[in-house]
GROMACS .gro file of C-alpha atoms in nm:
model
  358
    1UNK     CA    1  -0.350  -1.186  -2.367
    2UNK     CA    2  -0.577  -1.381  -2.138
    3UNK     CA    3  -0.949  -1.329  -2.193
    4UNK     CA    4  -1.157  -1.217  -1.867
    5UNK     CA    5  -1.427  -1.426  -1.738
    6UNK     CA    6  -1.620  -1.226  -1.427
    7UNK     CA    7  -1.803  -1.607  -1.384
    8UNK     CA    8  -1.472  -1.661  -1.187
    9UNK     CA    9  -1.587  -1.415  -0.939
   10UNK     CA   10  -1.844  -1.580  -0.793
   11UNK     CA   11  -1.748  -2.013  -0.895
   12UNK     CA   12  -1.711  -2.157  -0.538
   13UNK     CA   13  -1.436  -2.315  -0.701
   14UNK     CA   14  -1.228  -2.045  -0.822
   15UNK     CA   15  -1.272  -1.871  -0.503
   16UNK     CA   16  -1.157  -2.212  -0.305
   17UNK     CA   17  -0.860  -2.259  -0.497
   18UNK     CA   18  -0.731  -1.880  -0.420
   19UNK     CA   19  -0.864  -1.908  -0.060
   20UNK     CA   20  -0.472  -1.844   0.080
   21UNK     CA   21  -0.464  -1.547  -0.075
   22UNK     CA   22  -0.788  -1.394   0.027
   23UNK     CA   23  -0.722  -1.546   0.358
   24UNK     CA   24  -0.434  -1.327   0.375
   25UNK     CA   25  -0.624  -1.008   0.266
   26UNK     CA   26  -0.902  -1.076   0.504
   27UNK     CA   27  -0.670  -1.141   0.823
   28UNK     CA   28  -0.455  -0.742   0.708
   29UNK     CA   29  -0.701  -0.644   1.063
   30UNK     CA   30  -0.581  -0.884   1.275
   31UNK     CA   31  -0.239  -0.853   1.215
   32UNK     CA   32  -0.247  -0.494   1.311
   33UNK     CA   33  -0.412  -0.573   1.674
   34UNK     CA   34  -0.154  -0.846   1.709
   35UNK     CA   35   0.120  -0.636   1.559
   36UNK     CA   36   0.002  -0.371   1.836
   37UNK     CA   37  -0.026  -0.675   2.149
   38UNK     CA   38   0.300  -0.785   2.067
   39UNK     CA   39   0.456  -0.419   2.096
   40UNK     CA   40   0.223  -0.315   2.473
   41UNK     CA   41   0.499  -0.360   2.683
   42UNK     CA   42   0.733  -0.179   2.473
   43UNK     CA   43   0.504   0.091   2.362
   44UNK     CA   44   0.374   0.131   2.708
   45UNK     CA   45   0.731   0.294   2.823
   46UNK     CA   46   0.743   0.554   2.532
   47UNK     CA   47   0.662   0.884   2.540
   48UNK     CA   48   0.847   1.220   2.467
   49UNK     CA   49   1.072   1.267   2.832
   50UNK     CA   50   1.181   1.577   2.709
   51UNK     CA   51   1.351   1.391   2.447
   52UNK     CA   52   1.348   1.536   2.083
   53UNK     CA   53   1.584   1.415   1.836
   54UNK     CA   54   1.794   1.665   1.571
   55UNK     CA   55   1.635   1.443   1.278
   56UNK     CA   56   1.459   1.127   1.219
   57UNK     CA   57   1.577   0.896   0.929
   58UNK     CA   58   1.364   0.628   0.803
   59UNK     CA   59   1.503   0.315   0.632
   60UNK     CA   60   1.406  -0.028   0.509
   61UNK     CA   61   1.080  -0.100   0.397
   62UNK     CA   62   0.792   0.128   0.316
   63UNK     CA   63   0.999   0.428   0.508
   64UNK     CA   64   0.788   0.651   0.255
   65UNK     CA   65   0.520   0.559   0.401
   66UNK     CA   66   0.620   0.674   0.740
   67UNK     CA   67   0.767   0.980   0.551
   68UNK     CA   68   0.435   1.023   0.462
   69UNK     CA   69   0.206   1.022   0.732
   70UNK     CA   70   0.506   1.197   0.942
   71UNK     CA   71   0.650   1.452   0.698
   72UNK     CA   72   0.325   1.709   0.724
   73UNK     CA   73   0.355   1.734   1.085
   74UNK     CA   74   0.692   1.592   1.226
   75UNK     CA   75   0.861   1.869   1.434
   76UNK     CA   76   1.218   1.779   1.347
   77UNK     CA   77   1.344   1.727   0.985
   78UNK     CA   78   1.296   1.392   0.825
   79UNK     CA   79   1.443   1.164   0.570
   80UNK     CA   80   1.346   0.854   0.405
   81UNK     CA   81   1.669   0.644   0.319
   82UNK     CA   82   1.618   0.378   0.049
   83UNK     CA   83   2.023   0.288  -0.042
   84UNK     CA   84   2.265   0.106   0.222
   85UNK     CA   85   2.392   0.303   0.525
   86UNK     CA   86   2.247   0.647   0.622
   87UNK     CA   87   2.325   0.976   0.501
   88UNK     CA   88   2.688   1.130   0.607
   89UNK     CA   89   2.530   1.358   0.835
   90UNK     CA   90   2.344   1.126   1.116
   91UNK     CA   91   2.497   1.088   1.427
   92UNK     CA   92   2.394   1.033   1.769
   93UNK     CA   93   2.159   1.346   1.842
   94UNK     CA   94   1.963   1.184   1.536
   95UNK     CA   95   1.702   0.892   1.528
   96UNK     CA   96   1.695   0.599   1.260
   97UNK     CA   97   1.356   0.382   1.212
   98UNK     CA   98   1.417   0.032   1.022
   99UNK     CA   99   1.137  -0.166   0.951
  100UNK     CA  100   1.242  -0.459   0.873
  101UNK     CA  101   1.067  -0.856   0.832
  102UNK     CA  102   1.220  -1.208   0.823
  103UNK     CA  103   1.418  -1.186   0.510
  104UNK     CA  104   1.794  -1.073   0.500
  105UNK     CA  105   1.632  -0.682   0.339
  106UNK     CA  106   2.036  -0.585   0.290
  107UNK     CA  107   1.998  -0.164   0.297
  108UNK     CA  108   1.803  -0.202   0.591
  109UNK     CA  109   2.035  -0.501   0.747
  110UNK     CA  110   2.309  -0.175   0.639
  111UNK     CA  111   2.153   0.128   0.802
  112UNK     CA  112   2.093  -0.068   1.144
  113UNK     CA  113   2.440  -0.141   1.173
  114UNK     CA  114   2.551   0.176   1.063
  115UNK     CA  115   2.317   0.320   1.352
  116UNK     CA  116   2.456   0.135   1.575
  117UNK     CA  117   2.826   0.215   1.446
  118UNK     CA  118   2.721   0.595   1.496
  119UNK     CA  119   2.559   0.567   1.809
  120UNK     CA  120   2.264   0.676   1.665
  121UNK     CA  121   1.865   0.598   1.855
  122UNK     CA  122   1.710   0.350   1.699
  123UNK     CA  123   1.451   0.257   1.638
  124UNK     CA  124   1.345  -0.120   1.489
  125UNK     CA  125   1.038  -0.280   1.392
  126UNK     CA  126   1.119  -0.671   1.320
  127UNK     CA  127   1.084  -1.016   1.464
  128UNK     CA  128   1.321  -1.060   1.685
  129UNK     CA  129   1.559  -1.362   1.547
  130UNK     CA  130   1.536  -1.149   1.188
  131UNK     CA  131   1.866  -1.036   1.052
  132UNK     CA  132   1.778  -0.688   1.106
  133UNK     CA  133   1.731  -0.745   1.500
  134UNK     CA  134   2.087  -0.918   1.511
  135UNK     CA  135   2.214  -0.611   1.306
  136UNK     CA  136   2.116  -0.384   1.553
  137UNK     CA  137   2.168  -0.612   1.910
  138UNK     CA  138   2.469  -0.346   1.944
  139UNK     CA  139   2.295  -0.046   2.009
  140UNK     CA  140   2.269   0.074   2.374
  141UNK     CA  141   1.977   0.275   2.295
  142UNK     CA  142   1.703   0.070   2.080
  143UNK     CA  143   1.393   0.045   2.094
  144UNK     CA  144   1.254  -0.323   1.898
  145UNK     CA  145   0.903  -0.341   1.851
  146UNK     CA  146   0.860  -0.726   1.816
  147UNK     CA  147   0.688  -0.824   1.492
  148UNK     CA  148   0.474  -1.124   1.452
  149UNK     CA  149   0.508  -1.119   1.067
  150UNK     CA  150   0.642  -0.977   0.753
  151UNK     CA  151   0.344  -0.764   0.699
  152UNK     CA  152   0.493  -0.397   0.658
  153UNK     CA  153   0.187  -0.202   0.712
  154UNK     CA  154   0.077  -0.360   1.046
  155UNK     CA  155   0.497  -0.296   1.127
  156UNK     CA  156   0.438   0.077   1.006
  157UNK     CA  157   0.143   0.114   1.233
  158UNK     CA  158   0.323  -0.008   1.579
  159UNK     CA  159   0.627   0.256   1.464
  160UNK     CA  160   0.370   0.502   1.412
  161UNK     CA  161   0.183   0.465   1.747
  162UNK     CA  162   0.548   0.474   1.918
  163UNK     CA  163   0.671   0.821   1.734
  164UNK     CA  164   0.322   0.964   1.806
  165UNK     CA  165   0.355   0.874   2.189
  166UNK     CA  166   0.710   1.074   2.159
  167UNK     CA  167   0.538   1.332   2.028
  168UNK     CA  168   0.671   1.302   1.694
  169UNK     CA  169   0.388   1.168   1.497
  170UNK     CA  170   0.045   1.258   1.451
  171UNK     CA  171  -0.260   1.030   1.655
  172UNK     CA  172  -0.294   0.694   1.476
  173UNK     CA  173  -0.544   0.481   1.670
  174UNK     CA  174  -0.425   0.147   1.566
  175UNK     CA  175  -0.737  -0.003   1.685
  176UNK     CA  176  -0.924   0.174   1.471
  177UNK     CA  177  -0.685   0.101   1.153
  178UNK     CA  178  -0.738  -0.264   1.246
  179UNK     CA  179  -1.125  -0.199   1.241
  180UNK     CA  180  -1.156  -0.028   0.927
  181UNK     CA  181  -0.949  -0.320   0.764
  182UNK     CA  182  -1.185  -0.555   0.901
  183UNK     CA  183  -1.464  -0.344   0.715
  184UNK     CA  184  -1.305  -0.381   0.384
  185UNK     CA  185  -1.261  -0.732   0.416
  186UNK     CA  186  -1.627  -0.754   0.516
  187UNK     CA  187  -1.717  -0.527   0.160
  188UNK     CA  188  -1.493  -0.683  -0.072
  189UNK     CA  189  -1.535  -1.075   0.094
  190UNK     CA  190  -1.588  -1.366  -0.167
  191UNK     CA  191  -1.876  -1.457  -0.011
  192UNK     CA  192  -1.995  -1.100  -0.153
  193UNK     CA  193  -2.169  -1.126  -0.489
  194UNK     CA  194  -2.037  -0.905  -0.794
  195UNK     CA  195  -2.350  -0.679  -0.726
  196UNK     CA  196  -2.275  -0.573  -0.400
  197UNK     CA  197  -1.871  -0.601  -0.354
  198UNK     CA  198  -1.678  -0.296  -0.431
  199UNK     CA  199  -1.351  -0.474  -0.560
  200UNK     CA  200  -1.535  -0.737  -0.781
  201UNK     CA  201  -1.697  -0.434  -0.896
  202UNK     CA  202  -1.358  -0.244  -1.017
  203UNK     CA  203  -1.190  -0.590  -1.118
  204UNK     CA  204  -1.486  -0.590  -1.391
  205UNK     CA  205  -1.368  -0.248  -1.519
  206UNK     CA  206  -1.041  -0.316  -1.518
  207UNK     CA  207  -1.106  -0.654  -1.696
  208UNK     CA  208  -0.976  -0.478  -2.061
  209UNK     CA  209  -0.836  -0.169  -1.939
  210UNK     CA  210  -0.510  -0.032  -1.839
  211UNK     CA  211  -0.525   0.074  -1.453
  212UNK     CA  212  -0.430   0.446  -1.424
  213UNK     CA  213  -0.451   0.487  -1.051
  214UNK     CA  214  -0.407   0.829  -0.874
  215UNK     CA  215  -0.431   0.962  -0.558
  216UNK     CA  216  -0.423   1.319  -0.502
  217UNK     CA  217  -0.279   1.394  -0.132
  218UNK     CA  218   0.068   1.213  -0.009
  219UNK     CA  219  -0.106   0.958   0.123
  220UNK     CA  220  -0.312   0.842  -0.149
  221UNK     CA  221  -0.055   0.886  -0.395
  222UNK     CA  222   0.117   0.586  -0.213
  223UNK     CA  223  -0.154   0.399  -0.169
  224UNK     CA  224  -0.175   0.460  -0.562
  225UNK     CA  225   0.192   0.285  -0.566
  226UNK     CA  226   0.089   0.018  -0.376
  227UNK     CA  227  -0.236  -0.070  -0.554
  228UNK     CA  228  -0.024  -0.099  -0.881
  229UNK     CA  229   0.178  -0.270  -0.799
  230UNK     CA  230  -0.064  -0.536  -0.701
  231UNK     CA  231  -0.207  -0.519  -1.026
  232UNK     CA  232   0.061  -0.562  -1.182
  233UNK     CA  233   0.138  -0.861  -1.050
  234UNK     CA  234  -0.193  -0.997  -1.040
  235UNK     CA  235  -0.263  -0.937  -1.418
  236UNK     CA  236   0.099  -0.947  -1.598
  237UNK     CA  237  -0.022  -0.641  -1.739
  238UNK     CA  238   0.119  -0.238  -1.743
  239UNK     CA  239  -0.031  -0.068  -1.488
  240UNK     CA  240   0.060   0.310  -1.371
  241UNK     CA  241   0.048   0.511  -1.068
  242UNK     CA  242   0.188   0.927  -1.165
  243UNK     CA  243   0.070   1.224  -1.068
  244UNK     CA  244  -0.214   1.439  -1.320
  245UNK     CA  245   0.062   1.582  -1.482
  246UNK     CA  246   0.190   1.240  -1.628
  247UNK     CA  247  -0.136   1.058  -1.670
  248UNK     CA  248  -0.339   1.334  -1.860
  249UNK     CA  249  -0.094   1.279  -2.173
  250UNK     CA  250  -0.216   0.929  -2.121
  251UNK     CA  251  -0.541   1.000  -2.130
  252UNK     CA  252  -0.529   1.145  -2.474
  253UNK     CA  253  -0.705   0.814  -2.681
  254UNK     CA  254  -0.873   0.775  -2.975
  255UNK     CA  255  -1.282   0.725  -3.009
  256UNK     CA  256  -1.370   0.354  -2.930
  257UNK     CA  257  -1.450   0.117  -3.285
  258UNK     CA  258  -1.824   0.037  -3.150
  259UNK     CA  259  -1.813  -0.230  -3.418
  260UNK     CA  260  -1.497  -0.421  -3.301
  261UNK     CA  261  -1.528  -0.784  -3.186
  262UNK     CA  262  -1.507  -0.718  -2.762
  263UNK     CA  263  -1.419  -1.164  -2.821
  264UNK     CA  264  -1.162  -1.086  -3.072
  265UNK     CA  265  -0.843  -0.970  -2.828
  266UNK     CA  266  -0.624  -0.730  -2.861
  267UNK     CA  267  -0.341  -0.629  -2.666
  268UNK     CA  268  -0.385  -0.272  -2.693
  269UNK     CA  269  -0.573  -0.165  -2.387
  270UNK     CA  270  -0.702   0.141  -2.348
  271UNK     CA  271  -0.653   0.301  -2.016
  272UNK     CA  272  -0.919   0.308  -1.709
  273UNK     CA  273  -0.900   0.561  -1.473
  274UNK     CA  274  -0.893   0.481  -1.061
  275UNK     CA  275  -0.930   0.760  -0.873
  276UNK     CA  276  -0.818   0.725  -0.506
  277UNK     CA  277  -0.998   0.962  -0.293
  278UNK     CA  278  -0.863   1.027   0.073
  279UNK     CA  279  -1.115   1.277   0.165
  280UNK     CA  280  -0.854   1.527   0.203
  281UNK     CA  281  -0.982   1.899   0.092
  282UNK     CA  282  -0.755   2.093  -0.091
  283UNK     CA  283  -0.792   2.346  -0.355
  284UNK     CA  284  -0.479   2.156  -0.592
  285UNK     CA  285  -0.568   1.820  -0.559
  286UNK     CA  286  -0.912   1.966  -0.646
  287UNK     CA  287  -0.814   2.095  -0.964
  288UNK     CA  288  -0.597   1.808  -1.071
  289UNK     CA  289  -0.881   1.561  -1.011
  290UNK     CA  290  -1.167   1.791  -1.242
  291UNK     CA  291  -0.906   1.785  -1.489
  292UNK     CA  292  -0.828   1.418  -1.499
  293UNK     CA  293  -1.217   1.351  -1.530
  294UNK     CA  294  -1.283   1.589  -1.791
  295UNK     CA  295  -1.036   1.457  -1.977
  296UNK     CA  296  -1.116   1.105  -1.925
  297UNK     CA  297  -1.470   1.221  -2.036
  298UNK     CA  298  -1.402   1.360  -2.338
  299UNK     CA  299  -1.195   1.074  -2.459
  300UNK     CA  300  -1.446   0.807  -2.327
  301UNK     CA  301  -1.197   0.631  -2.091
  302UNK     CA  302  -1.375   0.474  -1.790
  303UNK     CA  303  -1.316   0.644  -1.415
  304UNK     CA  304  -1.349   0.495  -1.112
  305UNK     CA  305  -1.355   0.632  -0.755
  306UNK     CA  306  -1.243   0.462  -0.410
  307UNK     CA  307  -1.343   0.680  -0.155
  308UNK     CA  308  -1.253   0.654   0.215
  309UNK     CA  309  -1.278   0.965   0.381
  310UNK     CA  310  -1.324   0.884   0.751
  311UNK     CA  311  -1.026   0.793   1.034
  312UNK     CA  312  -0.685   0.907   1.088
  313UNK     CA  313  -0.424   0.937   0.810
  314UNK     CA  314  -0.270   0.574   0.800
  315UNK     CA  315  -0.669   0.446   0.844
  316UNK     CA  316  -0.738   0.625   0.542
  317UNK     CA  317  -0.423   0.483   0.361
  318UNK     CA  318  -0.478   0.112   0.466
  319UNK     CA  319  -0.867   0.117   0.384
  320UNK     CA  320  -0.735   0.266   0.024
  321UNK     CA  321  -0.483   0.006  -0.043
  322UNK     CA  322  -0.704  -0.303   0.055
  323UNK     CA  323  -0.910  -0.185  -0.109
  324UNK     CA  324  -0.713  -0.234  -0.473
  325UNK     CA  325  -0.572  -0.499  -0.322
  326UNK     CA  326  -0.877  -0.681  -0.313
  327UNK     CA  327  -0.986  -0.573  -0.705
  328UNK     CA  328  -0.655  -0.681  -0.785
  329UNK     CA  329  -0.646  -1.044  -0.631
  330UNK     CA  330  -1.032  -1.041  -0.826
  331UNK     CA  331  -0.864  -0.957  -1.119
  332UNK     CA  332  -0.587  -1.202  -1.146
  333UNK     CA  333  -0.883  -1.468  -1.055
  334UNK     CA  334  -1.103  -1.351  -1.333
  335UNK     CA  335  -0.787  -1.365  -1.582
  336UNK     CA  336  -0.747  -1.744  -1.456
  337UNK     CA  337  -0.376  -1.634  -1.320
  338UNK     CA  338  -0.519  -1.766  -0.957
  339UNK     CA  339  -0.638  -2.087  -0.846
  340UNK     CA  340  -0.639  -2.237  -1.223
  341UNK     CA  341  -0.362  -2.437  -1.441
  342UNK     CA  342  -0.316  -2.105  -1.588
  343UNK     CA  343  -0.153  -1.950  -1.302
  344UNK     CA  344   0.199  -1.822  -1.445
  345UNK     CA  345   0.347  -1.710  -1.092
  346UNK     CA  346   0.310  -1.903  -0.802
  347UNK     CA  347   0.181  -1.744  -0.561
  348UNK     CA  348   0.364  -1.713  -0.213
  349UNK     CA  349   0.154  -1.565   0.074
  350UNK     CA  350   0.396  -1.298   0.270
  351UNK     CA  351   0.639  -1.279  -0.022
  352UNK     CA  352   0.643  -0.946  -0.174
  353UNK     CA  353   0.728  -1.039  -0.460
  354UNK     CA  354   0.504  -1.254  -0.545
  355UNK     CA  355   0.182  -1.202  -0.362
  356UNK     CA  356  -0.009  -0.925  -0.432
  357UNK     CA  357  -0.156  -0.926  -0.077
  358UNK     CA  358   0.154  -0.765   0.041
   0.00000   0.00000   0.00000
């Protein structure tokens, strides 16, 4: 297992030779605003005219997360769809969101054609020579939000601002989602010492620990899904995002040896605890957070708490997920995974399957 150095963290060199990939982190703002220019025109010419669809179905990339910042509050039923096609039902009282990037993404390639087949509304999130805006150039009543990359979240917030101007979303204030990115990537920025930035600071706990990552509301609990799998990626290790119920059995560990060799390796980690905290106040996720820490207390497994508790729903999200974005990208630098011979993936900036950026 490879051995952690946090003099990584701050070597100019490191930091230089993994400078695409915090590039990418750093710009997540700025691809929301142009995300959001590209779309004005469209955008401009939505709002609800009366119109209110039987149900909205969600398809293609991160539709949970739309499910999840619409679900609470959306006034007509709503499905996310993650196979080919769409559900038997959906016709053409019913609205279909794809969000789709560059890359051929097949089920959402299927579900735009099948909305099209069913003279469903549509509506599509993609730049516009992708495969998924060819698979839906049929439909008589689309609406394609233009996007200038294959960043999902920035695509999520343009379909966000459009449903909420047709009165089927809650507010989302992309501006301000593109602002409070731009704060985390001033916190967490390399040029930010390990004293005083946040993800440096939760790389070094995770350094020879196995992430546990929760997040108590909807929204945090996908950011928790996110932020693993960015760690996973970034460290090769295991890495697990659950709700309390599945992570307090986890929790159960023996008393650490104070007399082992912390140089001698092992690759039996013992978990660490990340708490995502969304600021949202609610008597459940309440009680399932005092008993994850008491429990992590008793059996001396480190906790850790992101907090972002300010801005709309998808603000709170994004600020959450950079966030463990950024400790992850520190972590796969302090492992020498990035910017060193030891690298084991390459790493692809705007490939999601590669990049833990995404």
């Amino acid at each position: 297992m490879s051995s952690f150095d946090d003099s990584r963290l701050d070597d100019p060199a490191a930091l230089e030779a993994t400078d695409h990939l915090l590039r990418r982190l750093a710009g997540a703002g700025a691809r929301v605003r142009a995300e959001i220019d590209a779309a004005e025109e469209v955008l401009s010419k939505l709002d609800s005219d009366g119109f209110r669809p039987r149900a909205i179905v969600a398809a293609g990339r991160d539709a949970r997360l739309v499910r999840a910042v619409l679900e609470p509050v959306c006034p007509v039923p709503f499905v996310a769809w993650p196979g080919p096609g769409l559900p038997g039902w959906t016709g053409p009282l019913d609205l279909v969101i794809v969000l789709g990037g560059t890359a051929a993404d097949q089920e959402a390639m299927s579900a735009a054609s099948e909305a099209v087949r069913r003279g469903s509304g549509l509506m599509v999130a993609c730049p516009a020579d992708s495969p998924i805006a060819q698979a839906s150039a049929g439909s008589r009543h689309a609406i394609r939000l233009p996007s200038q990359s294959d960043d999902q979240l920035a695509a999520a917030v343009a379909v966000l601002q459009g449903l909420h101007q047709m009165e089927l979303g809650p507010v989302v204030d992309a501006k301000a989602v593109a602002t409070l990115l731009d704060d985390v990537a001033i916190e967490c920025s390399p040029n930010n010492d390990v004293a005083s930035n946040p993800a440096k600071d939760l790389s070094l706990m995770l350094a020879d620990a196995m992430p546990l990552v929760w997040g108590g509301s909807v929204l945090a609990a996908r950011a928790a899904r996110r932020v693993v799998e960015a760690l996973r990626l970034a460290s090769g290790r295991p890495a697990l995002a659950a709700d309390a119920g599945h992570l307090l059995p986890v929790l159960n560990q023996p008393p650490r040896d104070l007399f082992a060799d912390p140089f001698e390796g092992s690759d039996d980690l013992r978990p660490g605890l990340v708490i995502l905290d969304d600021g949202v106040e609610d008597a459940g996720v309440a009680e399932h957070r005092r008993q994850l820490e008491e429990k992590a207390e008793r059996n001396d497994v480190r906790v850790h708490v992101v907090k972002q508790a300010s801005g709309t729903d998808i603000a709170r999200y994004a600020a959450l997920t950079q966030h463990g974005r950024y400790a992850a990208a520190y972590l796969g630098i302090g492992l020498g995974r990035y910017g060193t011979e030891a690298t084991e993936t390459p790493i692809v900036p705007g490939n999601p399957a590669v990049d833990p950026a995404w």
